[in-house]
């Protein structure tokens, strides 16, 4: 693996190796490698709390120097192209560039112009992909429910615009999830899902589910005709204690964050015993350590 752009580029062996490595980093801190001669830069053209800091924490744990390009004050404001920006960082000897951009395809396009010694990680591009999120989600599921082929997983929300859902579907297809149900009102349903069956019925999705993934209502990505009345959405699709009664008794609930409390998920669930939201955050650092390790050990 030279770049990490999309789970669709990865083999089953690659994804399983990442899950295994991340779990090993979690349980054996003494085995953490030290990459003090390598370096990582974060370039985020969209806001982030979790992903950017999680990559920074991962690199710090691997003893790598980290720099963050503040894109609002970079030479892009003077007309520099993104291609010249990443080539400039590569020329400074940065080994890994972690890129988030509002447009789908930008990280892949930048990966084509960086020199051979530079690795690029997609930290989220538009509605297209968020591969490290998918892998930390699967790590969190795997810790408690490791036989993916036996699971029913429901993803609920704005699937059409969700790069989290798109990467999860790609990974679910490779990892062989038993049943994936994509629950959304009609305007938010995916047009051509690579994996899973689509329904507008929350109960269809939640019935006997082992894992439920609630998605953020991404108001910033919606066109005028795609806006829904939030009270109606909450009534029909929010992950609440009452709705979760349909799921298995040991169901776990995930959410990639940031959470719109009281819209797609209730406080009671987000802060309750079934929630794995903060476990996802903790696991995210270990998964990103595994991704960095896989790129540098290539
Ligand atoms: N899950 C996620 O991508 O969160 P951030 O936008 O805070 O990075």
XYZ file of C-alpha atoms and ligand atoms in Angstrom:
306
model
C 0.000 0.000 0.000
C 1.606 3.283 -1.119
C -1.354 5.683 -0.626
C -4.525 5.196 1.442
C -7.312 6.791 -0.579
C -10.332 4.496 -0.714
C -11.160 1.082 0.810
C -12.151 0.016 -2.709
C -8.412 0.038 -3.613
C -7.617 -2.443 -0.825
C -7.633 -6.221 -0.760
C -9.287 -8.265 1.978
C -5.799 -9.117 3.292
C -4.876 -5.424 3.504
C -8.014 -4.526 5.471
C -7.626 -7.506 7.821
C -3.951 -6.626 8.370
C -4.926 -3.053 9.319
C -7.530 -4.326 11.792
C -5.036 -6.747 13.276
C -2.222 -4.158 13.491
C -4.470 -1.500 15.075
C -5.666 -3.993 17.699
C -2.081 -5.009 18.394
C -1.061 -1.356 18.854
C -3.944 -0.981 21.302
C -3.049 -4.003 23.404
C 0.772 -3.834 23.151
C 2.092 -0.266 23.524
C 5.596 -1.690 23.912
C 5.449 -2.790 20.246
C 4.838 0.688 18.851
C 7.452 1.393 16.160
C 9.415 4.647 16.174
C 9.509 6.635 12.941
C 11.502 9.623 14.191
C 13.137 10.078 10.768
C 9.778 10.342 9.004
C 7.298 13.222 9.146
C 3.596 13.860 8.594
C 1.658 16.957 7.521
C -2.071 17.602 7.823
C -3.738 19.696 5.083
C -7.417 20.240 5.862
C -9.525 22.350 3.508
C -12.627 21.414 5.556
C -13.160 21.651 9.319
C -12.264 18.697 11.527
C -11.841 17.875 15.191
C -11.495 14.096 15.294
C -9.680 13.166 12.096
C -6.971 15.817 12.098
C -6.108 15.498 15.790
C -6.340 11.716 15.614
C -3.729 11.579 12.822
C -1.580 13.994 14.804
C -1.870 11.859 17.964
C -1.102 8.725 15.957
C 2.045 10.275 14.473
C 3.155 11.585 17.871
C 2.813 8.112 19.373
C 5.037 6.823 16.566
C 7.614 9.549 17.402
C 7.059 11.368 14.088
C 7.328 15.136 13.791
C 3.977 16.612 12.696
C 3.203 19.873 10.915
C -0.205 21.344 10.196
C -0.648 23.572 7.150
C -3.107 26.307 8.087
C -4.730 26.482 4.652
C -6.493 29.766 5.427
C -3.027 31.388 5.638
C -1.195 29.298 3.031
C 0.103 30.570 -0.322
C -3.076 29.210 -1.921
C -4.527 32.609 -0.915
C -1.904 34.106 -3.281
C -2.930 31.836 -6.141
C -0.768 28.753 -5.594
C -2.364 25.566 -6.901
C -3.040 22.597 -4.620
C -0.651 20.556 -6.778
C 2.180 23.045 -6.169
C 1.335 23.135 -2.451
C 1.698 19.361 -2.021
C 4.825 19.243 -4.220
C 6.319 21.985 -2.011
C 5.663 20.018 1.180
C 7.065 16.868 -0.421
C 10.221 18.808 -1.408
C 10.669 19.708 2.274
C 10.935 15.992 2.966
C 7.447 15.414 4.407
C 6.740 11.696 4.014
C 2.972 11.523 4.621
C 0.382 14.103 3.585
C -3.048 13.755 5.218
C -5.542 15.605 3.019
C -9.183 16.561 3.537
C -11.016 18.510 0.847
C -14.608 19.471 0.149
C -14.371 18.158 -3.446
C -14.499 14.438 -4.198
C -11.360 13.177 -5.931
C -8.915 15.871 -4.785
C -6.735 13.549 -2.599
C -6.494 11.015 -5.460
C -5.575 13.780 -7.923
C -2.875 15.076 -5.561
C -1.530 11.550 -5.050
C -0.802 11.459 -8.800
C 1.487 14.535 -8.669
C 3.551 13.898 -5.527
C 6.986 12.288 -5.855
C 7.378 8.558 -5.328
C 8.720 8.892 -1.767
C 5.556 10.715 -0.584
C 2.446 8.931 0.719
C -1.000 10.466 0.660
C -3.900 9.655 2.990
C -7.469 10.664 2.171
C -8.951 12.168 5.343
C -12.331 12.771 3.668
C -13.151 14.116 0.194
C -16.593 15.598 -0.349
C -19.274 12.943 -0.353
C -16.890 10.332 -1.788
C -14.755 8.564 0.838
C -13.457 8.623 4.409
C -11.427 5.417 4.544
C -9.786 5.752 7.962
C -13.254 6.331 9.492
C -14.548 3.103 7.924
C -11.579 1.193 9.298
C -11.924 2.567 12.839
C -15.641 1.723 12.673
C -14.803 -1.875 11.730
C -12.136 -2.042 14.440
C -14.760 -0.985 17.008
C -17.239 -3.577 15.731
C -14.564 -6.287 15.539
C -13.644 -5.886 19.209
C -17.090 -7.118 20.252
C -18.537 -8.853 17.191
C -15.635 -10.292 15.186
C -17.589 -12.589 12.835
C -18.652 -10.018 10.237
C -20.515 -12.578 8.119
C -22.898 -13.221 11.035
C -23.823 -9.568 11.565
C -26.762 -7.410 10.616
C -25.564 -3.804 10.456
C -27.913 -0.854 9.874
C -26.664 2.552 8.716
C -29.280 5.242 9.317
C -29.442 8.761 7.926
C -28.191 10.875 5.087
C -26.479 8.047 3.231
C -26.501 9.758 -0.167
C -24.168 12.540 1.001
C -22.150 10.552 3.528
C -18.532 9.726 2.697
C -18.522 7.753 5.966
C -21.340 5.535 4.669
C -19.755 5.198 1.213
C -16.427 4.000 2.631
C -18.203 1.754 5.132
C -20.151 0.125 2.276
C -16.937 -0.460 0.315
C -15.219 -2.011 3.328
C -18.336 -4.050 4.254
C -18.369 -5.520 0.768
C -14.689 -6.575 1.029
C -14.924 -7.791 4.635
C -18.088 -9.806 3.954
C -20.687 -8.326 6.302
C -23.676 -10.692 6.486
C -26.470 -8.135 6.083
C -26.070 -4.397 5.552
C -29.250 -2.297 5.598
C -29.161 1.310 4.400
C -31.988 3.211 6.091
C -32.899 6.651 4.787
C -35.820 8.781 3.678
C -36.140 8.741 -0.101
C -34.200 11.963 -0.844
C -31.219 10.750 1.192
C -31.042 7.233 -0.212
C -27.907 6.232 -2.119
C -28.300 6.058 -5.891
C -26.097 3.003 -6.569
C -24.853 1.394 -3.345
C -21.928 -1.014 -3.743
C -23.228 -3.109 -0.863
C -26.391 -3.479 1.175
C -30.112 -3.100 0.622
C -31.956 0.202 0.835
C -35.110 0.817 2.866
C -37.020 3.840 4.120
C -38.245 1.888 7.156
C -36.245 2.382 10.338
C -37.879 -0.689 11.891
C -36.832 -2.824 8.902
C -33.244 -1.733 9.510
C -33.241 -2.001 13.296
C -35.089 -5.321 13.603
C -32.569 -7.769 15.169
C -29.633 -5.534 14.241
C -26.267 -6.244 15.885
C -24.818 -2.831 15.062
C -26.505 0.496 14.324
C -24.572 3.388 12.796
C -26.276 6.777 13.045
C -25.066 9.394 10.564
C -24.864 13.117 11.073
C -27.493 15.167 9.237
C -25.087 17.073 6.985
C -26.998 20.287 6.470
C -24.022 21.878 4.666
C -24.212 19.286 1.840
C -27.948 19.465 1.158
C -29.467 21.135 -1.884
C -32.716 23.069 -1.396
C -35.001 20.153 -2.339
C -33.099 17.749 -0.052
C -33.767 19.597 3.218
C -36.156 17.722 5.477
C -38.173 18.976 8.395
C -35.890 18.027 11.289
C -38.763 17.277 13.687
C -40.241 14.824 11.163
C -36.806 13.289 10.563
C -36.285 12.939 14.293
C -39.686 11.264 14.730
C -39.118 8.717 11.952
C -35.355 8.087 11.970
C -33.670 9.223 15.218
C -31.865 6.516 17.168
C -33.791 6.560 20.441
C -34.143 4.043 23.261
C -37.688 3.321 22.064
C -36.601 2.603 18.471
C -33.648 0.479 19.661
C -36.025 -2.010 21.331
C -36.364 -3.641 17.910
C -32.636 -4.402 17.752
C -30.797 -7.262 19.454
C -30.375 -6.845 23.212
C -26.588 -6.538 22.821
C -26.757 -4.048 19.939
C -23.974 -1.464 19.820
C -24.479 2.047 18.466
C -21.847 3.955 16.503
C -21.742 7.514 15.196
C -18.790 9.038 13.333
C -19.286 12.460 14.938
C -19.770 15.312 15.194
C -23.148 14.470 16.749
C -26.324 16.545 16.315
C -27.826 15.604 19.657
C -31.608 15.433 19.606
C -31.677 15.181 15.800
C -30.206 11.875 14.557
C -29.560 10.411 18.027
C -30.887 11.035 21.537
C -28.627 11.941 24.469
C -29.883 8.833 26.260
C -28.430 6.618 23.505
C -25.329 8.694 22.707
C -24.306 8.661 26.383
C -25.792 5.256 27.243
C -24.342 1.779 27.650
C -24.814 0.775 24.007
C -22.931 3.773 22.662
C -19.437 3.181 21.301
C -18.939 6.773 20.106
C -15.958 7.507 22.352
C -14.521 4.029 21.753
C -14.540 4.926 18.046
C -12.527 8.042 18.854
C -9.974 6.098 20.940
C -9.737 3.348 18.336
C -9.291 5.968 15.627
C -5.838 6.817 16.940
C -4.764 3.146 16.890
C -6.203 2.632 13.408
C -4.377 5.706 12.107
C -1.169 4.401 13.681
C -1.723 1.173 11.746
C -2.308 3.075 8.480
C 0.868 5.163 8.948
C 2.824 2.022 9.838
C 1.522 0.205 6.746
C 2.560 3.106 4.476
C 6.029 3.557 5.965
C 6.738 -0.155 6.142
C 5.831 -0.548 2.458
N -15.741 11.761 11.895
C -15.112 12.852 11.409
O -14.620 12.880 10.271
O -15.043 13.890 12.295
P -14.283 15.269 12.037
O -15.021 15.997 10.943
O -14.312 15.995 13.362
O -12.871 14.949 11.595
